[in-house]
Coordinates of C-alpha atoms in Angstrom, one line a residue:
R1 CA 12.7 8.5 10.3
L2 CA 10.5 10.7 12.6
V3 CA 7.2 12.2 11.7
Q4 CA 5.0 14.3 13.9
P5 CA 1.3 13.9 13.0
R6 CA -0.6 16.4 15.2
G7 CA 2.6 17.1 17.1
E8 CA 3.0 13.5 18.4
R9 CA 6.6 12.2 17.7
V10 CA 6.3 8.9 15.8
L11 CA 9.3 6.8 14.8
L12 CA 8.8 5.0 11.5
V13 CA 10.4 1.6 11.6
P14 CA 10.4 -0.1 8.2
L15 CA 9.9 -3.8 7.9
L16 CA 11.1 -4.8 4.4
V17 CA 10.0 -7.9 2.6
T18 CA 12.0 -8.0 -0.6
G19 CA 10.2 -9.1 -3.8
L20 CA 6.7 -9.4 -2.1
K21 CA 3.7 -9.3 -4.4
A22 CA 0.2 -9.3 -2.9
W23 CA -0.3 -12.4 -5.0
H24 CA 2.2 -14.2 -2.8
L25 CA -0.1 -13.7 0.3
R26 CA -2.6 -16.3 -0.9
D27 CA -3.1 -19.0 1.7
E28 CA -2.0 -21.7 -0.7
C29 CA 1.2 -19.9 -1.8
T30 CA 4.5 -21.6 -0.8
F31 CA 6.9 -19.1 -2.3
F32 CA 9.3 -17.6 0.2
P33 CA 8.2 -14.0 0.2
R34 CA 4.9 -15.1 1.9
A35 CA 6.9 -16.7 4.7
N36 CA 9.1 -13.6 4.9
F37 CA 6.1 -11.4 5.2
W38 CA 4.7 -13.3 8.2
K39 CA 8.1 -13.5 9.8
A40 CA 8.6 -9.7 9.4
A41 CA 5.1 -9.2 10.9
E42 CA 6.3 -10.9 14.1
A43 CA 8.4 -7.8 14.7
L44 CA 5.2 -5.6 14.9
P45 CA 4.4 -4.9 18.5
I46 CA 1.1 -6.2 19.6
G47 CA -1.5 -3.4 19.4
A48 CA 0.7 -1.2 17.2
R49 CA -0.3 1.3 14.6
C50 CA 1.3 0.6 11.2
V51 CA 1.3 1.5 7.5
S52 CA 1.3 -1.1 4.8
I53 CA 2.9 -0.1 1.5
F54 CA 3.3 -2.7 -1.3
C55 CA 1.8 -4.0 -4.5
E56 CA 4.2 -2.1 -6.7
I57 CA 5.6 -5.4 -8.2
D58 CA 2.0 -6.6 -8.8
C59 CA 1.4 -3.4 -10.9
R60 CA 4.8 -3.5 -12.6
E61 CA 5.0 -7.2 -13.5
A62 CA 2.1 -9.4 -12.6
L63 CA -1.1 -7.7 -13.8
L64 CA -0.2 -7.2 -17.4
V65 CA 1.4 -10.6 -17.7
C66 CA -1.7 -12.3 -16.2
V67 CA -4.0 -10.4 -18.7
A68 CA -1.7 -11.4 -21.6
R69 CA -1.9 -15.0 -20.5
R70 CA -5.7 -14.7 -20.2
R71 CA -5.8 -15.4 -16.5
Y72 CA -7.9 -12.3 -16.2
A73 CA -10.1 -10.7 -18.9
S74 CA -8.8 -7.2 -18.0
V75 CA -6.3 -5.4 -15.8
D76 CA -9.3 -4.2 -13.7
E77 CA -10.3 -7.8 -13.0
G78 CA -6.8 -8.8 -12.2
A79 CA -6.4 -5.8 -9.9
A80 CA -9.6 -6.7 -8.0
A81 CA -8.4 -10.3 -7.5
V82 CA -5.0 -9.2 -6.2
I83 CA -6.5 -6.5 -4.0
A84 CA -8.9 -9.1 -2.4
I85 CA -5.9 -11.2 -1.5
Y86 CA -4.1 -8.2 -0.1
I87 CA -7.0 -7.1 2.0
R88 CA -7.6 -10.6 3.4
A89 CA -3.9 -10.7 4.4
L90 CA -4.0 -7.3 6.0
L91 CA -7.2 -8.2 8.0
K92 CA -5.4 -11.3 9.2
L93 CA -2.4 -9.2 10.2
V94 CA -4.7 -6.9 12.1
R95 CA -6.2 -9.9 14.0
V96 CA -2.9 -11.8 14.6
R97 CA -1.0 -8.7 15.9
K98 CA -4.1 -7.1 17.4
L99 CA -3.2 -3.9 15.6
E100 CA -4.9 -0.7 16.8
R101 CA -4.8 0.7 13.2
L102 CA -3.4 -0.4 9.9
W103 CA -3.3 2.4 7.3
V104 CA -3.0 1.3 3.7
H105 CA -0.7 3.5 1.6
A106 CA -1.4 4.0 -2.1
V107 CA 1.1 2.3 -4.4
P108 CA 3.7 5.0 -5.3
P109 CA 3.4 6.0 -9.0
V110 CA 7.2 6.4 -9.4
L111 CA 7.9 4.7 -12.7
N112 CA 6.7 6.4 -15.8
E113 CA 6.2 3.1 -17.6
T114 CA 3.7 1.7 -15.0
R115 CA 2.1 4.9 -13.7
A116 CA -1.2 4.3 -15.6
V117 CA -1.6 0.8 -14.1
V118 CA -0.6 2.1 -10.7
L119 CA -3.2 4.9 -10.8
M120 CA -5.9 2.5 -11.9
F121 CA -4.9 0.0 -9.2
N122 CA -4.9 2.7 -6.5
A123 CA -8.4 3.8 -7.4
I124 CA -9.7 0.2 -7.1
L125 CA -7.5 -0.4 -3.9
K126 CA -9.0 2.7 -2.2
T127 CA -12.6 1.6 -2.9
H128 CA -11.9 -1.9 -1.5
V129 CA -10.0 -0.7 1.5
C130 CA -12.8 1.8 2.4
E131 CA -15.4 -0.9 2.0
A132 CA -13.4 -3.3 4.2
A133 CA -12.9 -0.6 6.8
R134 CA -16.7 -0.4 7.3
T135 CA -16.6 -3.8 8.9
D136 CA -13.1 -3.7 10.5
R137 CA -12.4 -0.2 11.8
A138 CA -8.7 -1.1 12.4
L139 CA -8.2 -0.9 8.6
A140 CA -8.0 2.6 7.0
W141 CA -7.0 4.3 3.7
L142 CA -4.3 7.0 4.0
D143 CA -6.5 9.9 2.8
G144 CA -5.1 12.2 0.1
L145 CA -1.8 10.5 -0.2
D146 CA -2.5 9.1 -3.7
E147 CA -3.2 12.6 -5.0
A148 CA -0.3 14.2 -3.1
M149 CA 2.2 11.9 -4.8
L150 CA 1.2 13.3 -8.2
D151 CA 1.7 16.4 -10.2
G152 CA -1.3 16.8 -12.4
S153 CA -4.1 14.4 -12.9
G154 CA -5.4 11.9 -15.4
Q155 CA -3.2 10.4 -18.2
G156 CA -0.7 13.2 -18.0
A157 CA -0.1 12.9 -14.3
Q158 CA 3.6 12.7 -13.2
L159 CA 5.3 12.0 -10.0
N160 CA 5.3 15.0 -7.7
P161 CA 8.7 16.7 -8.5
Q162 CA 9.5 17.0 -4.8
L163 CA 9.5 13.1 -4.6
K164 CA 11.8 12.4 -7.5
L165 CA 15.0 10.7 -6.6
D166 CA 16.6 8.3 -9.0
G167 CA 13.8 7.3 -11.3
T168 CA 13.0 4.1 -9.3
H169 CA 12.7 5.3 -5.6
M170 CA 10.9 8.2 -3.9
H171 CA 12.8 10.9 -2.1
P172 CA 12.7 10.8 1.7
R173 CA 10.5 13.9 1.6
C174 CA 7.7 11.4 1.1
A175 CA 7.6 11.1 4.9
Q176 CA 6.2 14.6 5.0
L177 CA 3.3 13.5 2.8
L178 CA 2.8 10.5 5.0
E179 CA 2.7 12.7 8.1
A180 CA 0.0 14.9 6.5
A181 CA -2.0 11.8 5.3
L182 CA -1.9 10.3 8.8
E183 CA -3.4 13.6 10.2
R184 CA -6.1 13.6 7.6
S185 CA -6.8 9.9 8.3
G186 CA -7.5 10.4 12.0
W187 CA -4.1 10.2 13.8
P188 CA -4.1 9.8 16.8
E189 CA -7.9 9.2 17.2
V190 CA -8.7 5.7 16.1

């Protein structure tokens, strides 16, 4: 898929890691998605610019289960713990692949059942990414994308109707929102 932030033709090349939770990126984790993540990362060209988009499974499955099992006192506490793991892994990825820039994409709020958790998670994620970006300028939040994926705000927010596809996935039109977010987030200046 091609996007053209500020007129520059950019080919989006997805690197898929099936079943990956940010939780799997802990250093002590031996579950195969972690190894798959680092294997997929080897395909990133040294010095590349890339976008990271995951944590949906953390929001859909892990956070509520961890709170129910009393691993965390609240969903907010669990989200902060998972996000810390995610950011550490992204900063390591930046160092290992010498990435020029790594933009963090908000978790898409596609599923009605998990939208409230996703929106809360994205708010915490944005704060933590922006804080980490103060010390590592290669990391950046994709500005405005979290709002652009929504129709409405607050508890009644729904997925932007232009992005609806099959109830589980987003329509390919999401690339247009990504293009606009890259422009707002400083493409190509880094």
